[in-house]
Coordinates of C-alpha atoms in Angstrom, one line a residue:
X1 CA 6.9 -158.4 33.2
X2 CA 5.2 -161.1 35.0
X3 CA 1.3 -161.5 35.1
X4 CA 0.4 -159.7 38.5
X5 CA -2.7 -159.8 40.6
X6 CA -4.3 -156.3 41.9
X7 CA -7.3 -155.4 44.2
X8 CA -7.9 -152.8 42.2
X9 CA -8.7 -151.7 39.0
X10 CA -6.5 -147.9 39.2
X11 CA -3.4 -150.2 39.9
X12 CA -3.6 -151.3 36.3
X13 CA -2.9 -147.9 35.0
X14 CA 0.3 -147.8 36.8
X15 CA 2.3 -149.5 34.3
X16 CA 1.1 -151.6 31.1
X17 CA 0.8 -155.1 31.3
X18 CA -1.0 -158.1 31.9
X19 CA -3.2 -157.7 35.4
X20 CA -5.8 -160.0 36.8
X21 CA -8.7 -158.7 39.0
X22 CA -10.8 -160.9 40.6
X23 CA -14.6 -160.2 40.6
X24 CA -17.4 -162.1 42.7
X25 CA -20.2 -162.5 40.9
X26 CA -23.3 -160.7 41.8
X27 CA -25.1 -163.7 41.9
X28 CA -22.7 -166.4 43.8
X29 CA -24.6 -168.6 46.0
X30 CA -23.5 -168.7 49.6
X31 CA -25.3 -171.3 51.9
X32 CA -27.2 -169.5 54.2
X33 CA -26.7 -171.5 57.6
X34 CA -28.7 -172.2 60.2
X35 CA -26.1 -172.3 62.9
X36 CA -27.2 -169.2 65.2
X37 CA -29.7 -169.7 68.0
X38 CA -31.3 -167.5 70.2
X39 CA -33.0 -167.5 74.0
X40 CA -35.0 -165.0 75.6
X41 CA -35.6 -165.7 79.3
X42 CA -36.1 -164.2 82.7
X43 CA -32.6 -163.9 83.5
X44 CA -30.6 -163.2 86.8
X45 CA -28.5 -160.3 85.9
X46 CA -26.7 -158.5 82.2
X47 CA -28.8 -155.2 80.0
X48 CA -32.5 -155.6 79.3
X49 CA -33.7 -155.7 75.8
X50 CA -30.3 -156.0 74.4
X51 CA -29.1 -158.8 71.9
X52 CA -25.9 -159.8 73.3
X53 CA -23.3 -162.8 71.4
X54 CA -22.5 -165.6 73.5
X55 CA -20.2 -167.9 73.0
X56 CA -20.5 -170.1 75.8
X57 CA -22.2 -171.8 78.7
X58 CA -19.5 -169.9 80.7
X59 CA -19.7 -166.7 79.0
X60 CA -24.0 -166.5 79.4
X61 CA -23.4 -167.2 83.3
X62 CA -20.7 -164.7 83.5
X63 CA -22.5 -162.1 81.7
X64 CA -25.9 -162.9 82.5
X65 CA -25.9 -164.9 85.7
X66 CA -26.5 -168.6 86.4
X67 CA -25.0 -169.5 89.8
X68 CA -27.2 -167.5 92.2
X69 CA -28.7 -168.8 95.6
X70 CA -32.6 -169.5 95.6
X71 CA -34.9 -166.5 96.7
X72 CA -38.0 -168.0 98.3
X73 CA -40.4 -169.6 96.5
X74 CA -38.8 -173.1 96.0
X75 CA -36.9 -174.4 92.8
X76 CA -39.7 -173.3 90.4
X77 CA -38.5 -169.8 91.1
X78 CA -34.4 -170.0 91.0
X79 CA -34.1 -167.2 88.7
X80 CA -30.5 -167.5 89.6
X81 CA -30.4 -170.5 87.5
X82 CA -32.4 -170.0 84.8
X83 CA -30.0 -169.6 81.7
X84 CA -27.3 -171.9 83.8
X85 CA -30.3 -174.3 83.7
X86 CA -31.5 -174.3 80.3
X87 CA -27.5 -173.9 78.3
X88 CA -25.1 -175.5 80.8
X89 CA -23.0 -177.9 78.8
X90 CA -24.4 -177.3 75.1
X91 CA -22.5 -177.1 72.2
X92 CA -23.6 -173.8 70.3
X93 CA -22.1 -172.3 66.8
X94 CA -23.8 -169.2 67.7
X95 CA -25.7 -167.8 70.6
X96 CA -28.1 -164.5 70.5
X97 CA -29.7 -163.9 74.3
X98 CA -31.9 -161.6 75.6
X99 CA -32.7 -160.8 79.3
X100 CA -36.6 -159.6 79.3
X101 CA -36.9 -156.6 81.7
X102 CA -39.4 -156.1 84.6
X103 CA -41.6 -153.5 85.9
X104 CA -40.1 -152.0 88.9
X105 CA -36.5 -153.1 88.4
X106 CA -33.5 -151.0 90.7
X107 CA -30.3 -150.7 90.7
X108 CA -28.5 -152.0 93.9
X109 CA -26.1 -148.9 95.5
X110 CA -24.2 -147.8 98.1
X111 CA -22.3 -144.6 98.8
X112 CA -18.7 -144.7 100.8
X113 CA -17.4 -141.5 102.2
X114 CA -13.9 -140.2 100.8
X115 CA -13.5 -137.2 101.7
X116 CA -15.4 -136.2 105.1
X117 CA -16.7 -132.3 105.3
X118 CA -16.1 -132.3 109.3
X119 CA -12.3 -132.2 108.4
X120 CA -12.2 -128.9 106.5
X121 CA -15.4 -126.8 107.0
X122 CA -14.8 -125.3 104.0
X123 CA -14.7 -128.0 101.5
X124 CA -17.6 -130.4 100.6
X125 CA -17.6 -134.0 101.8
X126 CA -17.2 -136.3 99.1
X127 CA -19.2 -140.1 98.6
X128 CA -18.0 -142.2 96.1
X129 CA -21.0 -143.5 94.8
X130 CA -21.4 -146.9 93.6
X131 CA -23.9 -149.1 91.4
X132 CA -24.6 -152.7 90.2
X133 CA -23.8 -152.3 86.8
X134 CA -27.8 -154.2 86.2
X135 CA -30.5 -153.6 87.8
X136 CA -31.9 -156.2 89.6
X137 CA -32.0 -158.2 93.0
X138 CA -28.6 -160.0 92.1
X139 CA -26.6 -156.5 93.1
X140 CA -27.3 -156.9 96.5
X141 CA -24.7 -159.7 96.7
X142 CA -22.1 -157.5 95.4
X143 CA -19.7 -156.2 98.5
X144 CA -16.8 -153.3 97.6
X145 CA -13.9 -152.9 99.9
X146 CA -11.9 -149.5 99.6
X147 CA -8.8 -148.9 101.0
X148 CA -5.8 -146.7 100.5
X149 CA -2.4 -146.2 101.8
X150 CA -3.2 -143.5 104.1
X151 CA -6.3 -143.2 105.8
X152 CA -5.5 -139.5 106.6
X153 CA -4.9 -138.6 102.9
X154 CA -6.6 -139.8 100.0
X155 CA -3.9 -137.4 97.9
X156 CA -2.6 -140.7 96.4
X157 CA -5.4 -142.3 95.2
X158 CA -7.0 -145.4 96.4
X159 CA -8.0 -148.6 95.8
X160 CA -11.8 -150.6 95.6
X161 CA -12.3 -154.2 95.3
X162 CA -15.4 -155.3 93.9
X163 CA -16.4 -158.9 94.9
X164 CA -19.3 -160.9 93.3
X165 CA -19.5 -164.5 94.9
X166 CA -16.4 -166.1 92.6
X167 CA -15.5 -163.0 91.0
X168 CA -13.3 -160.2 92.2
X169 CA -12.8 -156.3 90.2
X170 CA -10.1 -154.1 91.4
X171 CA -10.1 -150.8 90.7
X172 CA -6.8 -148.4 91.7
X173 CA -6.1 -145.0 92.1
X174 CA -9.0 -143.4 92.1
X175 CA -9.5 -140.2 93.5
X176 CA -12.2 -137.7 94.0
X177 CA -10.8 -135.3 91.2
X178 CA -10.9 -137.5 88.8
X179 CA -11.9 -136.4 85.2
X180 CA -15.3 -137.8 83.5
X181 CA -13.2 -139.7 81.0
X182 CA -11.7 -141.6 83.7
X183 CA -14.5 -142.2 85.2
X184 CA -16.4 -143.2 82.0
X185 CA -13.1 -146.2 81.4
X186 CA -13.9 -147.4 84.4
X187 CA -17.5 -148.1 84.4
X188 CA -17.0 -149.2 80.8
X189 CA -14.4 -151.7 81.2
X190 CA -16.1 -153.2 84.4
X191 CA -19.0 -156.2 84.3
X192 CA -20.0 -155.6 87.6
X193 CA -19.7 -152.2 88.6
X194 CA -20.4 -148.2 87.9
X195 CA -18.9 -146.0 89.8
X196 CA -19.6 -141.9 90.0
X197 CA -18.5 -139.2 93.0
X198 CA -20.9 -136.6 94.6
X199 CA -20.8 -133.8 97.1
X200 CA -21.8 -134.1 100.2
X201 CA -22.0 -131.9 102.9
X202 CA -23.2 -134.6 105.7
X203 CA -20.3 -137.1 104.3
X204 CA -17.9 -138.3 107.4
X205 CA -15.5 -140.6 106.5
X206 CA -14.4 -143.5 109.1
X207 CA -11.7 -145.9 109.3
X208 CA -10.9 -147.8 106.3
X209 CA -10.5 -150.1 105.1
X210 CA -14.0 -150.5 104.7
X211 CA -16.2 -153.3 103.2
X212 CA -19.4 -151.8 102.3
X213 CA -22.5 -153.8 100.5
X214 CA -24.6 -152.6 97.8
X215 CA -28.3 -152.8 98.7
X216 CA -31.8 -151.6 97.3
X217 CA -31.6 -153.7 94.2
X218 CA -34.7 -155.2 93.0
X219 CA -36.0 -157.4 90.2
X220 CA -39.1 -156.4 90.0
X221 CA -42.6 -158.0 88.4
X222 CA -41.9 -160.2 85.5
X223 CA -44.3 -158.7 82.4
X224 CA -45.3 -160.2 79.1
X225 CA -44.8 -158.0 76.8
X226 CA -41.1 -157.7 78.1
X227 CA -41.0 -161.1 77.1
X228 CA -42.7 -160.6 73.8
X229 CA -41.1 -157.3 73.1
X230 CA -38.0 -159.3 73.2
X231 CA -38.8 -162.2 71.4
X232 CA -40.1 -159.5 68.6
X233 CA -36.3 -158.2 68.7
X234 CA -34.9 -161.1 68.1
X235 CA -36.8 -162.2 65.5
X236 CA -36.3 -159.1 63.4
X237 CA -32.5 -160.7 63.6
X238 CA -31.5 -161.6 60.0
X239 CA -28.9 -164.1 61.7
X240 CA -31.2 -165.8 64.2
X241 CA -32.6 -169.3 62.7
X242 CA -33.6 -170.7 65.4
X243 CA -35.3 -169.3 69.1
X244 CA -36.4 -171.0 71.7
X245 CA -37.4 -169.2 75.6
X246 CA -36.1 -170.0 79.2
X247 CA -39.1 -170.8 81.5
X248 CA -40.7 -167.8 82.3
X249 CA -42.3 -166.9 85.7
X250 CA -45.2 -168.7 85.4
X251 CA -47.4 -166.8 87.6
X252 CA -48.0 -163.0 85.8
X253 CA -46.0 -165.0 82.5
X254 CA -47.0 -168.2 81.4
X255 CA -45.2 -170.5 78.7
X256 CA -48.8 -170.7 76.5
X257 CA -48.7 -166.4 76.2
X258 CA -45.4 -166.9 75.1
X259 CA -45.6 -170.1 72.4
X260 CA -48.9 -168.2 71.5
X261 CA -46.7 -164.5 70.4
X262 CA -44.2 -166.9 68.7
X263 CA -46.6 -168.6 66.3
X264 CA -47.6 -165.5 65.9
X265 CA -43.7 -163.9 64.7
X266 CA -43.4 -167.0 62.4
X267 CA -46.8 -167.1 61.1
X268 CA -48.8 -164.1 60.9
X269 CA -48.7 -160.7 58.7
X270 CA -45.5 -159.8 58.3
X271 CA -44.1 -162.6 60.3
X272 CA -40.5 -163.0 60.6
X273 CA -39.7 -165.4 57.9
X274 CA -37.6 -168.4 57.4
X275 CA -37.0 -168.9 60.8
X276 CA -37.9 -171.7 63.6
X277 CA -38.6 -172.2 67.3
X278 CA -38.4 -174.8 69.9
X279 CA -41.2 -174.4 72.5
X280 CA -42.0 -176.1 75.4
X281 CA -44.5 -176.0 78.0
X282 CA -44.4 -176.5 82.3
X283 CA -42.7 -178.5 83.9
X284 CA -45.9 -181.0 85.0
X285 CA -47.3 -180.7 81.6
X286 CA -48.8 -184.4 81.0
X287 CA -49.6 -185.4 77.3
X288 CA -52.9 -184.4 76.9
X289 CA -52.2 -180.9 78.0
X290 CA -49.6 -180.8 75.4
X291 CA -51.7 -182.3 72.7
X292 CA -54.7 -179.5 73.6
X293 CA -51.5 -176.9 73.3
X294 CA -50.1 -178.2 70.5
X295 CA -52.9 -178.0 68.5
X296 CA -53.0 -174.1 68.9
X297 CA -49.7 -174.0 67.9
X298 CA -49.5 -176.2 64.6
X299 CA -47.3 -175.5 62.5
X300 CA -44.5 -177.0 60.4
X301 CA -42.1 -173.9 61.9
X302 CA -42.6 -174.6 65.4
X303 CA -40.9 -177.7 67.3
X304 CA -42.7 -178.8 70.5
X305 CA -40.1 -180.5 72.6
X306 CA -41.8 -182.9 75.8
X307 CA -41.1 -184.0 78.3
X308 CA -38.9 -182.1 80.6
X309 CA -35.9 -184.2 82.5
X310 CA -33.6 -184.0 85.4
X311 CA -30.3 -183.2 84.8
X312 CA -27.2 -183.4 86.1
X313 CA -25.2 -180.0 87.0
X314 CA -22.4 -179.9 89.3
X315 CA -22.9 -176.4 90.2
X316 CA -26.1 -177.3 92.0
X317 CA -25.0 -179.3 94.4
X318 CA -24.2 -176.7 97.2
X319 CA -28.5 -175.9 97.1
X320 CA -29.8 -179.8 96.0
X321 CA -28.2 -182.6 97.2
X322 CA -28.6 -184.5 94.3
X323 CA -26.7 -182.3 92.2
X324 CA -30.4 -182.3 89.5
X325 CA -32.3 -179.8 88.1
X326 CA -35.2 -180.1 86.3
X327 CA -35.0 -178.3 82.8
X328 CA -37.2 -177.9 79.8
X329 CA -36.1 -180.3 76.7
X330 CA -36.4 -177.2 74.4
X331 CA -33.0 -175.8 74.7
X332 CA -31.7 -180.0 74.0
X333 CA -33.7 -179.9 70.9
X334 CA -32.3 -176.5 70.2
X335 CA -28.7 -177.6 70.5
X336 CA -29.3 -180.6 67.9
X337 CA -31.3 -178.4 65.4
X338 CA -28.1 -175.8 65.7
X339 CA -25.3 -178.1 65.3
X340 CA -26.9 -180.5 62.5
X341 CA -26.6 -180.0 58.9
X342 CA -30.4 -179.4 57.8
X343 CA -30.5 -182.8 55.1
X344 CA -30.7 -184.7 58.1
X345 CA -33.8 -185.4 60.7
X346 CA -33.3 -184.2 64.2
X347 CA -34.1 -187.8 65.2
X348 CA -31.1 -189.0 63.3
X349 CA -27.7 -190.2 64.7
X350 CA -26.6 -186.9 64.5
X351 CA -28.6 -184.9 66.4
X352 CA -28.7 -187.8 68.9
X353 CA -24.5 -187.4 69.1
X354 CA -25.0 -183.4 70.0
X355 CA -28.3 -184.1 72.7
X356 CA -26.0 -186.7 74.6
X357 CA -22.5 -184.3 73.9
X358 CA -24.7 -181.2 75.6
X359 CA -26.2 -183.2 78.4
X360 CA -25.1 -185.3 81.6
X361 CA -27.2 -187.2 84.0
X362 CA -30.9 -187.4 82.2
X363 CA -33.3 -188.6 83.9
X364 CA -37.2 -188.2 83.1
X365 CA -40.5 -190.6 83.3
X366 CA -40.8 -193.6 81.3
X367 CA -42.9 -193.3 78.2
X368 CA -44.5 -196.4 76.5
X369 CA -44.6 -196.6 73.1
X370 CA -48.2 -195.8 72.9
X371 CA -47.1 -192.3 74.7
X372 CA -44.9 -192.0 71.8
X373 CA -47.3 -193.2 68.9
X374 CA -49.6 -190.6 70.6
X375 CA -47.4 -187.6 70.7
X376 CA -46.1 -188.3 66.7
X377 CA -49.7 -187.8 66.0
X378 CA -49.9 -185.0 67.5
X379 CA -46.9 -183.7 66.3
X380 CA -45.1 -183.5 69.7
X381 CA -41.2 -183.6 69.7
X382 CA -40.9 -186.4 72.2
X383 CA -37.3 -187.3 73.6
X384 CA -36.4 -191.0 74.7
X385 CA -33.6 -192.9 76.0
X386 CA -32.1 -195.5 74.3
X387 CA -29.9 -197.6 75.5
X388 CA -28.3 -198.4 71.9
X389 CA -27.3 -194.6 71.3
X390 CA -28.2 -192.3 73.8
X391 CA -30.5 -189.8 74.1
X392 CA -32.6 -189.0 71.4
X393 CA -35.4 -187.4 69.7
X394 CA -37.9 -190.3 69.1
X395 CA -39.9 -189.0 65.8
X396 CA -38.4 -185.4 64.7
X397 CA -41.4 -184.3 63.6
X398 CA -43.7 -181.5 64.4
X399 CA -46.4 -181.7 61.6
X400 CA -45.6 -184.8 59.2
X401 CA -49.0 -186.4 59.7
X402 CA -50.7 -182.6 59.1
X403 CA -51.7 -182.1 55.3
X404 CA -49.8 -179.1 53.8
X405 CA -47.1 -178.9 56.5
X406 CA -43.8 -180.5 56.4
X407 CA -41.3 -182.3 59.0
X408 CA -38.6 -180.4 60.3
X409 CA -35.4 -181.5 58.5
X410 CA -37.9 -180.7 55.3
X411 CA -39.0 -177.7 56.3
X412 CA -35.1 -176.6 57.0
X413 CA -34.1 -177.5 53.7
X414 CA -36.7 -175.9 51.8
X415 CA -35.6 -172.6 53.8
X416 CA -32.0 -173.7 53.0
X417 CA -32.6 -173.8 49.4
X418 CA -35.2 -170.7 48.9
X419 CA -33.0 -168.3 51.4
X420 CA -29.5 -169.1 49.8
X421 CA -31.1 -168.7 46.1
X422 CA -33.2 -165.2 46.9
X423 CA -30.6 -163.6 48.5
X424 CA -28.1 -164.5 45.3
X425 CA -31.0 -162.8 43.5
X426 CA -30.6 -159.0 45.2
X427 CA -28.5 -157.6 42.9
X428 CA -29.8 -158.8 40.5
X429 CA -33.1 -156.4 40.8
X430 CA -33.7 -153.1 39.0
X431 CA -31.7 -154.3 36.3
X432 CA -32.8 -154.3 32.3
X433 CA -34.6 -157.7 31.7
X434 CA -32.5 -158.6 28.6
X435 CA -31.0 -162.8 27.1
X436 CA -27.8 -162.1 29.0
X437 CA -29.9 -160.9 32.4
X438 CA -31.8 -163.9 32.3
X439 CA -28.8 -166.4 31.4
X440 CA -26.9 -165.2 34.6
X441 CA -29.7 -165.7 36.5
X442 CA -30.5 -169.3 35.1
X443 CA -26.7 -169.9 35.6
X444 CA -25.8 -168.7 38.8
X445 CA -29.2 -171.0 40.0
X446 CA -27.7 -174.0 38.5
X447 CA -24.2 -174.3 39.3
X448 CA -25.5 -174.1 42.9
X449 CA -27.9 -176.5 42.8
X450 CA -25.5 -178.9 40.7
X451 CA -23.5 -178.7 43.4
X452 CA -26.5 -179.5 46.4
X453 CA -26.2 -183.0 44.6
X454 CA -23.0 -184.3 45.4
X455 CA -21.9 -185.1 48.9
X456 CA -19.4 -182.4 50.3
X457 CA -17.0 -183.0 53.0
X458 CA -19.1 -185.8 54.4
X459 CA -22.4 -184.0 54.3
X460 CA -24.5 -186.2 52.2
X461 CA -26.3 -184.8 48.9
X462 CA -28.7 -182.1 49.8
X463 CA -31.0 -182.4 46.5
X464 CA -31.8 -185.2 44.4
X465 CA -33.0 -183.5 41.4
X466 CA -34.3 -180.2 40.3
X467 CA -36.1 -178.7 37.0
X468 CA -35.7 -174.8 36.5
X469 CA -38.3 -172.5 34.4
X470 CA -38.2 -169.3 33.7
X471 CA -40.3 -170.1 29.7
X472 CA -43.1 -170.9 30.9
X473 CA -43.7 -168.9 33.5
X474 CA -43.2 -165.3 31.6
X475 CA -44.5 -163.1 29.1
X476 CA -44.1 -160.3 27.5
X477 CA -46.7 -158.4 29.2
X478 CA -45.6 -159.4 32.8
X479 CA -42.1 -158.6 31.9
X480 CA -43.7 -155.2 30.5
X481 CA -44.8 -155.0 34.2
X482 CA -41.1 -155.7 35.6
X483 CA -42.2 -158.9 37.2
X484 CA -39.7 -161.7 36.3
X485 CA -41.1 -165.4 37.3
X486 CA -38.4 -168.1 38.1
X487 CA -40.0 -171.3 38.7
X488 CA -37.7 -174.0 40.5
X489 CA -38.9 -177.5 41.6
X490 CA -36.9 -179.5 43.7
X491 CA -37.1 -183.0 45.0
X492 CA -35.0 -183.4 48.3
X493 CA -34.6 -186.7 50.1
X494 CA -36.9 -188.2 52.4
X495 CA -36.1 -189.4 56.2
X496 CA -35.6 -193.4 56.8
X497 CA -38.2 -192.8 59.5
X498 CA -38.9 -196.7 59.6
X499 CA -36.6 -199.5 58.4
X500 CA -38.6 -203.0 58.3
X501 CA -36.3 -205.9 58.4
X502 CA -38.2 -208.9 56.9
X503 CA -36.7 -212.2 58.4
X504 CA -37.0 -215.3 57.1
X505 CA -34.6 -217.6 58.9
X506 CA -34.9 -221.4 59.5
X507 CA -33.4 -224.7 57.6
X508 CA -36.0 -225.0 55.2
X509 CA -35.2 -221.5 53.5
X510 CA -34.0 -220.9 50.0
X511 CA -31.4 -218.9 49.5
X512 CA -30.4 -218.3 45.6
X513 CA -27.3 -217.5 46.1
X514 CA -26.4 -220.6 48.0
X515 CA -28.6 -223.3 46.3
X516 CA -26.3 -221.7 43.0
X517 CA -22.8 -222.4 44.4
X518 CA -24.3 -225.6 45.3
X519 CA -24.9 -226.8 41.5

């Protein structure tokens, strides 16, 4: 009999022979990633205080909104736009987004008479009831037209289209006896819509069709600590590396309350660890403001990305001529961080290849180079055009010329390295402290960071060296106290942040090389 594979062990006692079963080892190595991204922002429409996967620019404006008309207020206050504003056009792995809810938020409604009481005394009138499926202000676009093949007789069923500016729903035979279940398949499947029926005894119904328009829908007060409440959610997400926000309301929630509760998720007691975000500030925010806020905020976990830009989205043309709006460079920065493997710098090529594959049309004020010497020593995350590569992020840094805090493609490897290692670790705990305990542990260590130091499939080597100690570090009476010390140092490589080419070109120079071949 041939050798045979099985996935599991009773399979073996079938029949003798030769079987091989494949374990994993506990302590295999996987690279923890830093692909998945998350926003929290003020947004148009979708559930409040719910982590919802995105997987596109069209996806977040479909569930979420991004194409609404101004309220008044000017452009500062397009929450219509807000998550169209800040993701249009970026390239994500993974997207985590939260809507922040308000204080006062309704659901938009509007009840259609089915079944009118003045044709049979002795039956109710029925409404069919409908809702946005959100609450907020954004429902009050929504228009439902109902119609059915007899207007006399709503025996057969009928029919309800719901319309929300591009997008259509429609919904057929529906009548009022339907069953709960029924109902409940409806307002599942639907993005737009819930739909319920009621007695009424006032209920006349007219001539349909009909085209009826939900009203009442409101969005409320903005509040911080629906903003922080989110951001706290997401953070308590194992998957979520890196966060940044959508502008916020600026009036009742401003963008330092929010960078303030951030620092305060990635630094503090308990903080979530491991974990990054990319802040910004307002829109007129000139450098010395940022420097002031930046201060407050140091840290080598927190990217301050200046200064905001135009940009270009189609979609805005019908409300600004120009086709720009003006967005904060956070969720650029975000998009780069995201996409790029953590050995390299922001500032590299290769974040510059995802800022200009994510954006169209930049435009934002000339810096001088003593604007960007100042905001490098103040840690600020400064975005430049070049006319070389692109757009870019000029120094990459946040904290670099800080003691005791790192750059940010440092600071994301050393997370890379400590969060791929420690979880390896877990089931390893609880377990006798014996030789062959600590071997696996020593080897399981090593063969992954042996393998940090070659390139892989065009990712250049993530460690240059390492030394490993688990000797010196121990002894018998903290093992007696079931506290196992693992020491690991590791030297990663450093960030070509300045390349100096010394010239020395002329006739009189001499070249070795040359004056050789000469002899």
């Amino acid at each position: 009999m041939d050798i045979l594979t099985i996935s599991n062990l009773a399979a073996a006692r079938a029949l003798d022979g030769v079987y091989v079963f494949e374990i994993t080892p506990n302590g295999y190595v996987r690279e923890d990633g830093e692909q998945v991204v998350a926003v929290v922002g003020d947004f148009e429409m979708g559930p409040v205080d719910t982590v919802l996967s995105i997987g596109s620019a069209k996806e977040f404006a479909r569930k979420l909104g991004g194409y609404g008309s101004a309220p008044s207020g000017g452009e500062d206050s397009w929450r219509g736009y807000s998550g169209f504003r800040a993701l249009s056009g970026k390239q994500w792995p993974g997207l985590r987004a939260v809507r922040a809810s308000r204080t006062g938020m309704a659901q938009a409604t509007v009840r259609i008479p089915v079944v009118s009481s003045v044709a049979d005394p002795a039956a109710d009138g029925v409404d069919l009831v409908v809702k946005a499926k959100w609450k907020g202000n954004y429902g009050n676009s929504i228009r439902v037209t109902s119609s059915a093949a007899s207007d006399s007789s709503l025996d057969d069923g009928f029919k309800i289209v719901a319309n929300f500016r591009d997008r259509n729903e429609t919904w057929d035979n529906l009548t009022p006896g339907m069953s709960s279940a029924e109902i409940a398949a409806i307002n599942n499947a639907s993005e737009l819509i819930e739909v319920s029926f009621e007695d009424n005894d006032d209920t006349i119904k007219g001539a349909w069709p009909l085209t009826s328009a939900l009203s009442g829908g409101s969005d409320g007060t903005p509040l911080l600590v629906s903003w922080t409440n989110a951001l706290t959610l997401l953070a308590a997400r194992r998957e979520v590396k890196l966060m940044f926000t959508a502008e916020p309301d600026g009036t009742t929630v401003t963008w330092s309350a929010l960078n303030a509760h951030i620092k305060s998720l990635l630094t503090g007691n308990g903080a979530a660890p491991f974990k990054m975000a990319i802040v910004s500030g307002p829109e007129d925010q000139e450098e010395g403001a940022v420097a002031s806020a930046m201060a407050d905020l140091r840290s080598d976990r927190i990217v301050y990305a200046w200064p905001w830009r135009r940009q270009n989205f189609p979609d805005a043309s019908p409300l600004h001529q120009d086709g720009k709006l003006s967005v904060p460079a956070n969720a650029a920065v975000a998009c780069a961080l995201a996409n790029i493997d953590p050995v390299y710098d922001p500032a590299s090529i290769y974040g510059t290849r995802f800022i200009n594959a994510c954006t169209t049309g930049l435009e934002f004020e000339d810096l001088s180079r003593d604007d960007y010497v100042s905001a490098n020593s103040h840690g600020i995350c400064a975005l430049e055009f070049d006319p070389d590569t692109g757009y870019r992020v000029v120094n990459g840094v946040t904290t670099s010329l800080q003691a005791g805090l790192e750059p940010i493609h440092r600071r994301r490897l050393a997370d890379f390295f400590l969060t791929s290692i420690a979880r390896a670790l877990k089931p390893y705990q609880n377990l006798p402290i014996t030789k062959s305990w600590k071997d696996d542990i020593v080897g399981v260590i090593t063969d992954f960071l042996e393998t940090q130091m070659r390139d892989i499939s065009g990712i250049p080597a993530r460690l240059l060296g390492y030394e490993l100690d688990i000797v010196n570090v121990n002894d018998s009476a903290s093992e007696a106290q079931g506290v196992f010390n693992i020491l690991l140092r590791c030297r990663i490589p450093a960030s070509a942040r300045s390349i100096v080419l010394l010239g020395e070109i002329g006739t009189n120079v001499r070249v070795a090389v040359l004056e050789q071949d000469a002899a």
